[in-house]
Structures are given as structure tokens and as C-alpha cells.
Amino acid sequence: MSKEEKMSRWGSEVLQAPVVADCWNRNVSAQSIVIVAHRSPDGDAVGSSLALHHHLRAMGLNSSVVLPDGFPAFFNWLPNADDIVLQDVEMERANALIAHAEVLWCLDFNGPKRAGQMEEVIRSSRAFKIVVDHHMEPELFADVLLSDPTCGSTCELIYGLIEAWYQQDSLSLETAQCLYTGMMTDTGSFRFSSVTGNTHRILGHLLDSGVNQAWIHEQVFGSNRIAKIQMQGFAMSEKLLVWPEHRTALISLTQAEMKRFDCQSGDTEGLVNQALALEGVEVAVFMKESEDGHVKMSFRSKGEYSVRDLVAEHFNGGGHRNAAGGILENTPMPVAIEFFQSLLKKWMSV
Ligand code: 5GP
Ligand code: MN
């Protein structure tokens, strides 16, 4: 089978029935099903992994979820979040699960590099690999690639897959809660341009399945620690740079600054969107110093500006047109900011 033949797409086309059926049949006959997602897992990565885990369970199958590292505490309430094996905590167990899996679901990433320290074990695993993802330019490393970069979340794609298996009437409440969470977090609470009528049709079914959406919003967005809010206040009042002539804003935080506010996983999430929400701003960047001296960056844009192209060219990363991430290794923060500023003149003059 050629690589092209291995591909199946959503979009306006229906998932190819034989491929979809094959994916299901592989699950049924496998001794071991493992689900993995990208490093620094977000709501869509954790949500889609646990959603598939719960759906398989509802259909009488067992699976394991293995993630490269921890996720924000505001996702701890997700049903069976405790089942997740974190590779940076339990490396041997995690690697053995991936290496000996018969079916390996790779969710919400377009290439094994995005799985950080799990890259090699994912590549070398002899499992039948199935990717479900919505990032651009997927690497063709798996046996089946189910990719739709126009879709707002991997959770929405997982729902589409369940439908393609004709199992949507067997959706468990747990699956529905996990899907809702990933769809919510990857679409900025259903307000990005990736949201479609189909997104809302699916949401309707999730709510009808018993999802308490107000409660989920409260868990994820309404349970902030004071230190987190104070750090965000500090970032907005002391660490915001705006270049009105380039319609660009930047927020940066060093390790020392984050430690001062007892910064925890997920605490800086959303800062970049606050910068993007400024009047006249069409591109926003959040730069964060890592413990090992790198500068990690989150980019967001409005409309036609492709931050993915900028990141791919200059910041060793990728993502989507309006949301991308990259890194400058071994770079002091002031140097990273200066480099970014030097690019602005050329890049934001259009
Ligand atoms: P975030 O800013 O939320 O970390 O990431 C925004 C988007 O960019 C996400 O879709 C994420 O998958 C992608 N992204 C973030 N960091 C990287 C990276 O280092 N490499 C690539 N290829 N994509 C990234
Ligand atoms: Mn996603």
C-alpha cells in the first residue's frame, strides 16, 4: 500500500469506510491497545486520549493512555485521569506499553517529534499505528493517517470516527465529558473560526448525553489559584510589549519571574490570547524561559497572518495558521525578544 493510499481524510469527504472498519477490527483483535498524545498535553490531547480510552471501554475493550509528561491540574477531574501513565514519571512502564502495543493510537500530533522523549519508542514500536490529528503537514509515519487540519480539535475528529463506526448511540457520559473538554479548550470556548455547524451538532449530542457544560467550564476556567491570577496581572502590567505599527504584542516571563509566583503547569495558558485580544493587535507572542535555558514560544494571530509560516522559518516549530509554537534553544530572553523584534519590520509590514 502506498503512503497516499494509507491516508484518509475528513473534510468534505466521508471517512473511507474500509480504512475506518480496519481500524476498528484491529482494536477488537489486539491484545494491547495504547493511546498516546503530544508532550505538554493540553485539553485536546488529554481529552481525546481519555475519550477514546472510555469509548473503547464502553465497547468492551481495554486500553492504556500514555502521555510524555504532566498536564495542568485543572484537567485532573477528567474521568480516569489517574489511569494515565506519564512517561517522565514511569519511563520503563510507559516505554514497555508503547513498544509492545499491537495498536497504537497517536492523537493530536502530526509527527513523533511532538511526543518529546517518546519519539523513538513510538517510531520503533511495531504496533499498527493510527494517527488522528488536525495539525498541518502531518508526517507519514503511521499505518493510517486520519487528518483534517481544518477541524478545530482532535476531539471533534474522534467523535467523527465514533460516528463512522456507527457507535455514537453507545457514547458513554465519560467519553462525552472528555470530548466536550477538548473541543472547548481547542476552540477558545467555541469562538475560533474553526467552529462549524458540525461542531455545534456534535456539542448538542454531547449535552444530550448528560454533559454538564457549566460545571466543566467552572472546573477548567473558574478554579484559579490566587498566585496564578497575580502572575497574569504581573505579566499584563509589567511584561507586555506592544508595537502598534506592526499590530503585534509580546509577553515574556523568565524562570525567576515564574518562580516568584509559584507558577505551575498550565498557569501561563491563555496569556497569549489576552495579548491577542488587545485593540489593534493581530499577532501575539508569549515567550517563556524553560528550566534548561531555552525560550519556548506560543504564537497567535488573527485572519490571514500565518504564524505557522513564521515559526517554521525562524523558530523551529509549527502548528496552525493562527496558533503555532516554537523554540529558540540556549537563548537568553533579551536576545530572543530582540531577534523577534528584528523580524517584525519585514514580516509585519504587509
Ligand atoms: P501552544 O502555543 O498552545 O503551545 O501551541 C499552539 C499550536 O502550535 C498547537 O497546535 C501546537 O500543537 C503547535 N505547537 C506548539 N509547539 C510546537 C512545536 O514545538 N512544534 C510544532 N511543530 N508545533 C508546535
Ligand atoms: Mn488539538
mmCIF file of C-alpha atoms and ligand atoms in Angstrom:
data_model
loop_
_atom_site.group_PDB
_atom_site.id
_atom_site.type_symbol
_atom_site.label_atom_id
_atom_site.label_comp_id
_atom_site.label_asym_id
_atom_site.label_seq_id
_atom_site.Cartn_x
_atom_site.Cartn_y
_atom_site.Cartn_z
ATOM 1 C CA MET A 1 0.000 0.000 0.000
ATOM 2 C CA SER A 2 1.440 3.413 -0.937
ATOM 3 C CA LYS A 3 1.650 6.181 1.633
ATOM 4 C CA GLU A 4 -1.070 8.090 -0.184
ATOM 5 C CA GLU A 5 -3.337 5.059 -0.066
ATOM 6 C CA LYS A 6 -2.828 4.846 3.676
ATOM 7 C CA MET A 7 -4.277 8.300 4.042
ATOM 8 C CA SER A 8 -7.879 9.013 4.710
ATOM 9 C CA ARG A 9 -9.345 12.449 5.286
ATOM 10 C CA TRP A 10 -12.363 14.105 6.774
ATOM 11 C CA GLY A 11 -13.139 17.488 5.272
ATOM 12 C CA SER A 12 -15.931 17.364 2.796
ATOM 13 C CA GLU A 13 -15.237 13.697 2.193
ATOM 14 C CA VAL A 14 -16.592 10.930 4.326
ATOM 15 C CA LEU A 15 -14.016 8.815 6.153
ATOM 16 C CA GLN A 16 -13.142 5.934 3.895
ATOM 17 C CA ALA A 17 -15.276 3.058 5.099
ATOM 18 C CA PRO A 18 -12.741 0.212 4.602
ATOM 19 C CA VAL A 19 -9.995 2.117 6.447
ATOM 20 C CA VAL A 20 -12.323 3.019 9.295
ATOM 21 C CA ALA A 21 -13.569 -0.550 9.562
ATOM 22 C CA ASP A 22 -9.990 -1.844 9.541
ATOM 23 C CA CYS A 23 -9.090 0.491 12.431
ATOM 24 C CA TRP A 24 -11.979 -0.898 14.453
ATOM 25 C CA ASN A 25 -11.229 -4.514 13.634
ATOM 26 C CA ARG A 26 -7.600 -4.055 14.684
ATOM 27 C CA ASN A 27 -8.814 -2.840 18.075
ATOM 28 C CA VAL A 28 -11.039 -5.825 18.533
ATOM 29 C CA SER A 29 -8.330 -8.356 17.775
ATOM 30 C CA ALA A 30 -5.479 -6.600 19.637
ATOM 31 C CA GLN A 31 -4.079 -7.903 22.924
ATOM 32 C CA SER A 32 -2.881 -4.441 23.787
ATOM 33 C CA ILE A 33 -4.209 -1.028 22.713
ATOM 34 C CA VAL A 34 -2.203 2.057 23.696
ATOM 35 C CA ILE A 35 -3.169 5.691 23.211
ATOM 36 C CA VAL A 36 -0.519 8.435 23.150
ATOM 37 C CA ALA A 37 -0.587 12.207 22.587
ATOM 38 C CA HIS A 38 1.851 15.122 22.452
ATOM 39 C CA ARG A 39 4.112 16.494 25.181
ATOM 40 C CA SER A 40 2.846 19.301 27.434
ATOM 41 C CA PRO A 41 -0.605 17.803 26.876
ATOM 42 C CA ASP A 42 -3.440 20.318 26.563
ATOM 43 C CA GLY A 43 -7.179 19.805 26.940
ATOM 44 C CA ASP A 44 -7.494 18.338 23.464
ATOM 45 C CA ALA A 45 -4.593 15.913 23.950
ATOM 46 C CA VAL A 46 -5.798 14.688 27.361
ATOM 47 C CA GLY A 47 -9.471 14.886 26.346
ATOM 48 C CA SER A 48 -9.144 12.964 23.091
ATOM 49 C CA SER A 49 -6.928 10.300 24.709
ATOM 50 C CA LEU A 50 -9.307 9.698 27.603
ATOM 51 C CA ALA A 51 -12.344 9.933 25.316
ATOM 52 C CA LEU A 52 -11.056 7.126 23.121
ATOM 53 C CA HIS A 53 -9.992 5.167 26.229
ATOM 54 C CA HIS A 54 -13.524 5.429 27.649
ATOM 55 C CA HIS A 55 -15.182 4.662 24.349
ATOM 56 C CA LEU A 56 -13.141 1.501 23.903
ATOM 57 C CA ARG A 57 -14.087 0.523 27.454
ATOM 58 C CA ALA A 58 -17.769 1.159 26.736
ATOM 59 C CA MET A 59 -17.404 -1.197 23.780
ATOM 60 C CA GLY A 60 -15.824 -3.867 25.989
ATOM 61 C CA LEU A 61 -12.166 -3.248 25.110
ATOM 62 C CA ASN A 62 -9.209 -2.325 27.311
ATOM 63 C CA SER A 63 -6.647 0.331 26.542
ATOM 64 C CA SER A 64 -3.862 2.290 28.230
ATOM 65 C CA VAL A 65 -3.155 6.005 27.903
ATOM 66 C CA VAL A 66 0.492 7.090 27.943
ATOM 67 C CA LEU A 67 1.455 10.783 27.840
ATOM 68 C CA PRO A 68 5.008 12.185 27.689
ATOM 69 C CA ASP A 69 4.602 14.447 30.727
ATOM 70 C CA GLY A 70 2.084 16.001 33.091
ATOM 71 C CA PHE A 71 -0.923 18.145 32.268
ATOM 72 C CA PRO A 72 -2.475 21.117 34.109
ATOM 73 C CA ALA A 73 -4.214 20.277 37.386
ATOM 74 C CA PHE A 74 -7.469 21.764 36.084
ATOM 75 C CA PHE A 75 -7.838 18.595 33.987
ATOM 76 C CA ASN A 76 -7.404 16.245 36.977
ATOM 77 C CA TRP A 77 -11.195 15.882 37.275
ATOM 78 C CA LEU A 78 -11.444 14.238 33.833
ATOM 79 C CA PRO A 79 -12.812 10.742 34.404
ATOM 80 C CA ASN A 80 -9.984 8.256 34.958
ATOM 81 C CA ALA A 81 -7.266 10.895 34.578
ATOM 82 C CA ASP A 82 -5.500 8.835 37.257
ATOM 83 C CA ASP A 83 -5.178 5.937 34.797
ATOM 84 C CA ILE A 84 -2.800 7.943 32.605
ATOM 85 C CA VAL A 85 0.799 6.734 32.618
ATOM 86 C CA LEU A 86 3.243 9.656 32.454
ATOM 87 C CA GLN A 87 6.406 8.688 30.648
ATOM 88 C CA ASP A 88 8.605 11.165 32.540
ATOM 89 C CA VAL A 89 7.435 9.596 35.820
ATOM 90 C CA GLU A 90 7.235 5.909 34.856
ATOM 91 C CA MET A 91 9.615 5.633 31.939
ATOM 92 C CA GLU A 92 10.098 1.857 31.861
ATOM 93 C CA ARG A 93 6.426 1.067 32.157
ATOM 94 C CA ALA A 94 5.470 3.700 29.584
ATOM 95 C CA ASN A 95 8.077 2.587 27.062
ATOM 96 C CA ALA A 96 7.168 -1.080 27.504
ATOM 97 C CA LEU A 97 3.485 -0.322 26.903
ATOM 98 C CA ILE A 98 4.260 1.555 23.672
ATOM 99 C CA ALA A 99 6.880 -0.913 22.462
ATOM 100 C CA HIS A 100 4.591 -3.941 22.973
ATOM 101 C CA ALA A 101 1.336 -2.377 21.837
ATOM 102 C CA GLU A 102 -0.458 -4.060 18.991
ATOM 103 C CA VAL A 103 -2.466 -0.966 18.158
ATOM 104 C CA LEU A 104 -1.003 2.471 18.895
ATOM 105 C CA TRP A 105 -3.336 5.462 18.630
ATOM 106 C CA CYS A 106 -1.381 8.698 18.135
ATOM 107 C CA LEU A 107 -3.695 11.599 18.927
ATOM 108 C CA ASP A 108 -3.389 15.347 18.416
ATOM 109 C CA PHE A 109 0.116 15.382 16.940
ATOM 110 C CA ASN A 110 1.416 15.400 13.392
ATOM 111 C CA GLY A 111 4.735 13.658 13.964
ATOM 112 C CA PRO A 112 6.527 11.659 16.700
ATOM 113 C CA LYS A 113 8.862 14.610 17.373
ATOM 114 C CA ARG A 114 5.915 16.293 19.099
ATOM 115 C CA ALA A 115 5.873 13.470 21.633
ATOM 116 C CA GLY A 116 9.220 14.613 23.046
ATOM 117 C CA GLN A 117 11.066 11.815 24.827
ATOM 118 C CA MET A 118 8.593 9.248 23.483
ATOM 119 C CA GLU A 119 9.610 9.931 19.873
ATOM 120 C CA GLU A 120 11.964 6.983 19.432
ATOM 121 C CA VAL A 121 9.812 4.381 21.160
ATOM 122 C CA ILE A 122 6.819 5.479 19.070
ATOM 123 C CA ARG A 123 8.831 5.262 15.863
ATOM 124 C CA SER A 124 10.323 1.872 16.674
ATOM 125 C CA SER A 125 7.153 0.269 18.080
ATOM 126 C CA ARG A 126 5.887 -2.491 15.820
ATOM 127 C CA ALA A 127 2.303 -1.622 16.641
ATOM 128 C CA PHE A 128 -0.258 -0.851 13.976
ATOM 129 C CA LYS A 129 -0.176 2.948 14.237
ATOM 130 C CA ILE A 130 -3.205 5.148 13.685
ATOM 131 C CA VAL A 131 -2.909 8.938 13.762
ATOM 132 C CA VAL A 132 -5.944 11.128 14.429
ATOM 133 C CA ASP A 133 -4.917 14.754 14.206
ATOM 134 C CA HIS A 134 -5.720 18.257 12.992
ATOM 135 C CA HIS A 135 -2.267 19.831 12.568
ATOM 136 C CA MET A 136 -0.919 20.858 9.196
ATOM 137 C CA GLU A 137 1.650 18.879 7.205
ATOM 138 C CA PRO A 138 1.493 15.552 9.022
ATOM 139 C CA GLU A 139 4.495 13.275 8.827
ATOM 140 C CA LEU A 140 3.646 9.975 7.171
ATOM 141 C CA PHE A 141 4.990 7.666 9.892
ATOM 142 C CA ALA A 142 1.853 5.706 10.740
ATOM 143 C CA ASP A 143 -0.116 2.943 9.042
ATOM 144 C CA VAL A 144 -3.275 5.043 8.936
ATOM 145 C CA LEU A 145 -3.412 8.826 8.930
ATOM 146 C CA LEU A 146 -6.770 10.332 9.777
ATOM 147 C CA SER A 147 -6.036 14.036 9.476
ATOM 148 C CA ASP A 148 -8.134 17.132 8.966
ATOM 149 C CA PRO A 149 -6.233 20.389 9.525
ATOM 150 C CA THR A 150 -9.446 22.384 9.019
ATOM 151 C CA CYS A 151 -11.032 20.809 12.081
ATOM 152 C CA GLY A 152 -10.954 22.683 15.395
ATOM 153 C CA SER A 153 -9.950 19.799 17.630
ATOM 154 C CA THR A 154 -8.867 16.181 17.677
ATOM 155 C CA CYS A 155 -11.822 15.532 19.972
ATOM 156 C CA GLU A 156 -14.181 16.535 17.164
ATOM 157 C CA LEU A 157 -12.383 14.086 14.887
ATOM 158 C CA ILE A 158 -12.683 11.302 17.477
ATOM 159 C CA TYR A 159 -16.415 11.904 17.573
ATOM 160 C CA GLY A 160 -16.449 11.676 13.753
ATOM 161 C CA LEU A 161 -14.607 8.374 13.964
ATOM 162 C CA ILE A 162 -17.078 7.002 16.518
ATOM 163 C CA GLU A 163 -19.852 8.025 14.149
ATOM 164 C CA ALA A 164 -18.062 6.374 11.251
ATOM 165 C CA TRP A 165 -18.079 3.203 13.381
ATOM 166 C CA TYR A 166 -21.853 3.721 13.885
ATOM 167 C CA GLN A 167 -21.276 3.725 17.656
ATOM 168 C CA GLN A 168 -22.428 7.246 18.542
ATOM 169 C CA ASP A 169 -25.523 5.866 20.267
ATOM 170 C CA SER A 170 -23.217 3.994 22.660
ATOM 171 C CA LEU A 171 -21.388 7.146 23.735
ATOM 172 C CA SER A 172 -20.737 6.958 27.464
ATOM 173 C CA LEU A 173 -21.057 10.025 29.681
ATOM 174 C CA GLU A 174 -17.318 9.800 30.391
ATOM 175 C CA THR A 175 -16.482 9.832 26.682
ATOM 176 C CA ALA A 176 -18.838 12.776 26.147
ATOM 177 C CA GLN A 177 -17.266 14.770 29.013
ATOM 178 C CA CYS A 178 -13.753 14.218 27.659
ATOM 179 C CA LEU A 179 -14.758 15.133 24.105
ATOM 180 C CA TYR A 180 -16.541 18.263 25.282
ATOM 181 C CA THR A 181 -13.441 19.392 27.205
ATOM 182 C CA GLY A 182 -11.060 19.052 24.277
ATOM 183 C CA MET A 183 -13.466 20.712 21.862
ATOM 184 C CA MET A 184 -13.923 23.570 24.322
ATOM 185 C CA THR A 185 -10.232 24.207 25.030
ATOM 186 C CA ASP A 186 -9.027 23.932 21.410
ATOM 187 C CA THR A 187 -11.667 26.343 20.106
ATOM 188 C CA GLY A 188 -11.319 29.075 22.758
ATOM 189 C CA SER A 189 -14.693 28.015 24.179
ATOM 190 C CA PHE A 190 -16.241 27.617 20.721
ATOM 191 C CA ARG A 191 -15.327 31.019 19.332
ATOM 192 C CA PHE A 192 -12.494 30.374 16.841
ATOM 193 C CA SER A 193 -13.163 30.338 13.109
ATOM 194 C CA SER A 194 -12.604 26.569 13.082
ATOM 195 C CA VAL A 195 -16.012 26.117 14.763
ATOM 196 C CA THR A 196 -18.677 24.936 12.335
ATOM 197 C CA GLY A 197 -22.282 23.856 12.350
ATOM 198 C CA ASN A 198 -20.994 20.317 12.647
ATOM 199 C CA THR A 199 -19.111 21.285 15.817
ATOM 200 C CA HIS A 200 -22.362 22.511 17.333
ATOM 201 C CA ARG A 201 -24.282 19.481 16.116
ATOM 202 C CA ILE A 202 -21.790 17.291 17.974
ATOM 203 C CA LEU A 203 -21.967 19.531 21.056
ATOM 204 C CA GLY A 204 -25.739 19.129 21.013
ATOM 205 C CA HIS A 205 -25.343 15.371 21.172
ATOM 206 C CA LEU A 206 -22.751 15.640 23.968
ATOM 207 C CA LEU A 207 -25.100 17.815 26.051
ATOM 208 C CA ASP A 208 -27.977 15.451 25.350
ATOM 209 C CA SER A 209 -25.727 12.643 26.613
ATOM 210 C CA GLY A 210 -25.611 14.325 30.009
ATOM 211 C CA VAL A 211 -22.558 16.598 29.835
ATOM 212 C CA ASN A 212 -22.830 19.393 32.410
ATOM 213 C CA GLN A 213 -21.158 22.117 30.385
ATOM 214 C CA ALA A 214 -21.391 24.865 33.023
ATOM 215 C CA TRP A 215 -19.660 22.586 35.522
ATOM 216 C CA ILE A 216 -16.878 21.734 33.051
ATOM 217 C CA HIS A 217 -16.267 25.420 32.272
ATOM 218 C CA GLU A 218 -16.073 26.053 36.010
ATOM 219 C CA GLN A 219 -13.500 23.269 36.541
ATOM 220 C CA VAL A 220 -11.258 24.450 33.713
ATOM 221 C CA PHE A 221 -11.611 28.239 33.813
ATOM 222 C CA GLY A 222 -13.210 29.090 37.135
ATOM 223 C CA SER A 223 -10.958 27.439 39.699
ATOM 224 C CA ASN A 224 -7.805 29.588 39.564
ATOM 225 C CA ARG A 225 -5.208 29.847 42.319
ATOM 226 C CA ILE A 226 -4.576 33.403 43.545
ATOM 227 C CA ALA A 227 -0.871 33.107 42.623
ATOM 228 C CA LYS A 228 -1.819 32.297 39.041
ATOM 229 C CA ILE A 229 -4.076 35.334 38.694
ATOM 230 C CA GLN A 230 -1.427 37.541 40.294
ATOM 231 C CA MET A 231 1.185 36.238 37.863
ATOM 232 C CA GLN A 232 -1.110 37.001 34.950
ATOM 233 C CA GLY A 233 -1.669 40.500 36.356
ATOM 234 C CA PHE A 234 2.099 40.971 36.629
ATOM 235 C CA ALA A 235 2.602 39.749 33.078
ATOM 236 C CA MET A 236 -0.002 42.135 31.675
ATOM 237 C CA SER A 237 1.116 45.169 33.673
ATOM 238 C CA GLU A 238 4.910 44.713 33.669
ATOM 239 C CA LYS A 239 5.854 42.343 30.856
ATOM 240 C CA LEU A 240 3.721 43.390 27.899
ATOM 241 C CA LEU A 241 5.351 44.942 24.849
ATOM 242 C CA VAL A 242 3.200 46.370 22.081
ATOM 243 C CA TRP A 243 4.353 47.511 18.664
ATOM 244 C CA PRO A 244 1.247 49.280 17.351
ATOM 245 C CA GLU A 245 2.868 49.978 13.970
ATOM 246 C CA HIS A 246 3.270 46.217 13.495
ATOM 247 C CA ARG A 247 -0.039 45.286 15.152
ATOM 248 C CA THR A 248 1.973 42.952 17.379
ATOM 249 C CA ALA A 249 2.132 42.309 21.131
ATOM 250 C CA LEU A 250 4.541 40.199 23.166
ATOM 251 C CA ILE A 251 4.577 38.944 26.733
ATOM 252 C CA SER A 252 7.653 37.270 28.203
ATOM 253 C CA LEU A 253 8.295 35.515 31.501
ATOM 254 C CA THR A 254 11.618 34.290 32.865
ATOM 255 C CA GLN A 255 12.104 31.359 35.229
ATOM 256 C CA ALA A 256 12.764 33.765 38.120
ATOM 257 C CA GLU A 257 9.500 35.591 37.455
ATOM 258 C CA MET A 258 7.503 32.384 37.237
ATOM 259 C CA LYS A 259 9.076 31.041 40.436
ATOM 260 C CA ARG A 260 8.180 34.271 42.217
ATOM 261 C CA PHE A 261 4.525 33.456 41.517
ATOM 262 C CA ASP A 262 4.817 29.725 42.216
ATOM 263 C CA CYS A 263 3.981 29.062 38.564
ATOM 264 C CA GLN A 264 2.550 25.600 37.846
ATOM 265 C CA SER A 265 1.740 23.660 34.709
ATOM 266 C CA GLY A 266 -0.999 25.458 32.768
ATOM 267 C CA ASP A 267 -0.735 28.731 34.695
ATOM 268 C CA THR A 268 0.526 30.679 31.703
ATOM 269 C CA GLU A 269 -2.050 29.218 29.343
ATOM 270 C CA GLY A 270 -4.309 31.909 27.911
ATOM 271 C CA LEU A 271 -1.827 34.763 28.408
ATOM 272 C CA VAL A 272 -1.073 34.874 24.705
ATOM 273 C CA ASN A 273 -4.785 35.132 23.950
ATOM 274 C CA GLN A 274 -5.078 38.113 26.279
ATOM 275 C CA ALA A 275 -2.317 39.826 24.300
ATOM 276 C CA LEU A 276 -4.122 38.971 21.066
ATOM 277 C CA ALA A 277 -7.344 40.453 22.442
ATOM 278 C CA LEU A 278 -5.794 43.928 22.576
ATOM 279 C CA GLU A 279 -7.272 46.551 20.303
ATOM 280 C CA GLY A 280 -5.345 46.786 17.025
ATOM 281 C CA VAL A 281 -3.278 43.655 17.702
ATOM 282 C CA GLU A 282 -3.291 40.925 15.078
ATOM 283 C CA VAL A 283 -0.257 38.888 16.147
ATOM 284 C CA ALA A 284 0.608 37.963 19.725
ATOM 285 C CA VAL A 285 3.549 36.066 21.153
ATOM 286 C CA PHE A 286 4.192 34.593 24.568
ATOM 287 C CA MET A 287 7.819 33.752 25.374
ATOM 288 C CA LYS A 288 8.610 31.578 28.347
ATOM 289 C CA GLU A 289 12.063 30.679 29.618
ATOM 290 C CA SER A 290 12.423 26.944 30.275
ATOM 291 C CA GLU A 291 14.377 25.492 33.164
ATOM 292 C CA ASP A 292 17.121 24.397 30.790
ATOM 293 C CA GLY A 293 17.695 27.848 29.314
ATOM 294 C CA HIS A 294 15.589 27.669 26.160
ATOM 295 C CA VAL A 295 12.891 30.130 25.172
ATOM 296 C CA LYS A 296 9.604 28.444 24.308
ATOM 297 C CA MET A 297 7.143 30.444 22.286
ATOM 298 C CA SER A 298 3.419 30.473 21.654
ATOM 299 C CA PHE A 299 2.180 32.446 18.674
ATOM 300 C CA ARG A 300 -1.366 33.508 17.889
ATOM 301 C CA SER A 301 -2.753 35.566 15.020
ATOM 302 C CA LYS A 302 -5.999 36.815 13.577
ATOM 303 C CA GLY A 303 -7.114 36.417 9.985
ATOM 304 C CA GLU A 304 -4.655 35.798 7.192
ATOM 305 C CA TYR A 305 -1.378 36.193 9.102
ATOM 306 C CA SER A 306 0.181 32.734 9.243
ATOM 307 C CA VAL A 307 2.201 32.418 12.419
ATOM 308 C CA ARG A 308 2.867 28.825 11.422
ATOM 309 C CA ASP A 309 4.976 30.034 8.483
ATOM 310 C CA LEU A 310 6.897 32.465 10.691
ATOM 311 C CA VAL A 311 7.564 29.779 13.281
ATOM 312 C CA ALA A 312 8.543 27.171 10.712
ATOM 313 C CA GLU A 313 11.039 29.583 9.151
ATOM 314 C CA HIS A 314 12.613 31.144 12.241
ATOM 315 C CA PHE A 315 11.622 29.329 15.433
ATOM 316 C CA ASN A 316 11.990 25.616 14.789
ATOM 317 C CA GLY A 317 8.327 24.777 15.248
ATOM 318 C CA GLY A 318 4.943 24.574 13.614
ATOM 319 C CA GLY A 319 1.222 24.380 14.268
ATOM 320 C CA HIS A 320 -1.704 26.045 12.556
ATOM 321 C CA ARG A 321 -2.093 29.308 10.644
ATOM 322 C CA ASN A 322 -3.484 31.167 13.688
ATOM 323 C CA ALA A 323 -1.836 29.200 16.526
ATOM 324 C CA ALA A 324 1.691 27.891 16.476
ATOM 325 C CA GLY A 325 4.580 27.139 18.782
ATOM 326 C CA GLY A 326 8.344 27.098 18.540
ATOM 327 C CA ILE A 327 11.591 27.292 20.456
ATOM 328 C CA LEU A 328 14.909 29.140 20.490
ATOM 329 C CA GLU A 329 17.428 26.868 22.178
ATOM 330 C CA ASN A 330 20.058 28.170 24.599
ATOM 331 C CA THR A 331 18.976 31.742 24.074
ATOM 332 C CA PRO A 332 18.699 34.401 26.786
ATOM 333 C CA MET A 333 15.292 36.080 26.891
ATOM 334 C CA PRO A 334 16.520 39.579 25.854
ATOM 335 C CA VAL A 335 18.217 38.072 22.778
ATOM 336 C CA ALA A 336 15.051 36.171 21.835
ATOM 337 C CA ILE A 337 12.944 39.332 22.132
ATOM 338 C CA GLU A 338 15.424 41.347 20.091
ATOM 339 C CA PHE A 339 15.515 38.681 17.383
ATOM 340 C CA PHE A 340 11.735 38.611 17.208
ATOM 341 C CA GLN A 341 11.613 42.394 17.020
ATOM 342 C CA SER A 342 14.148 42.402 14.183
ATOM 343 C CA LEU A 343 11.851 40.141 12.150
ATOM 344 C CA LEU A 344 8.792 42.299 12.700
ATOM 345 C CA LYS A 345 9.723 45.084 10.356
ATOM 346 C CA LYS A 346 9.914 42.770 7.375
ATOM 347 C CA TRP A 347 7.225 40.346 8.413
ATOM 348 C CA MET A 348 4.520 42.704 9.659
ATOM 349 C CA SER A 349 4.947 45.418 7.030
ATOM 350 C CA VAL A 350 2.355 43.835 4.753
HETATM 351 P P1 5GP B 1 0.645 26.360 22.077
HETATM 352 O O1 5GP B 1 1.033 27.771 21.816
HETATM 353 O O2 5GP B 1 -0.748 26.262 22.592
HETATM 354 O O3 5GP B 1 1.655 25.593 22.848
HETATM 355 O O4 5GP B 1 0.626 25.671 20.661
HETATM 356 C C1 5GP B 1 -0.124 26.199 19.605
HETATM 357 C C2 5GP B 1 -0.097 25.247 18.444
HETATM 358 O O5 5GP B 1 1.212 25.110 17.946
HETATM 359 C C3 5GP B 1 -0.570 23.871 18.836
HETATM 360 O O6 5GP B 1 -1.396 23.413 17.805
HETATM 361 C C4 5GP B 1 0.680 23.061 18.915
HETATM 362 O O7 5GP B 1 0.452 21.766 18.537
HETATM 363 C C5 5GP B 1 1.630 23.764 17.967
HETATM 364 N N1 5GP B 1 2.977 23.707 18.517
HETATM 365 C C6 5GP B 1 3.374 24.170 19.725
HETATM 366 N N2 5GP B 1 4.701 23.949 19.900
HETATM 367 C C7 5GP B 1 5.149 23.334 18.792
HETATM 368 C C8 5GP B 1 6.437 22.848 18.376
HETATM 369 O O8 5GP B 1 7.453 22.940 19.065
HETATM 370 N N3 5GP B 1 6.490 22.243 17.150
HETATM 371 C C9 5GP B 1 5.398 22.141 16.342
HETATM 372 N N4 5GP B 1 5.540 21.543 15.147
HETATM 373 N N5 5GP B 1 4.193 22.595 16.696
HETATM 374 C C10 5GP B 1 4.045 23.191 17.908
HETATM 375 MN MN MN B 2 -5.557 19.822 19.298
#
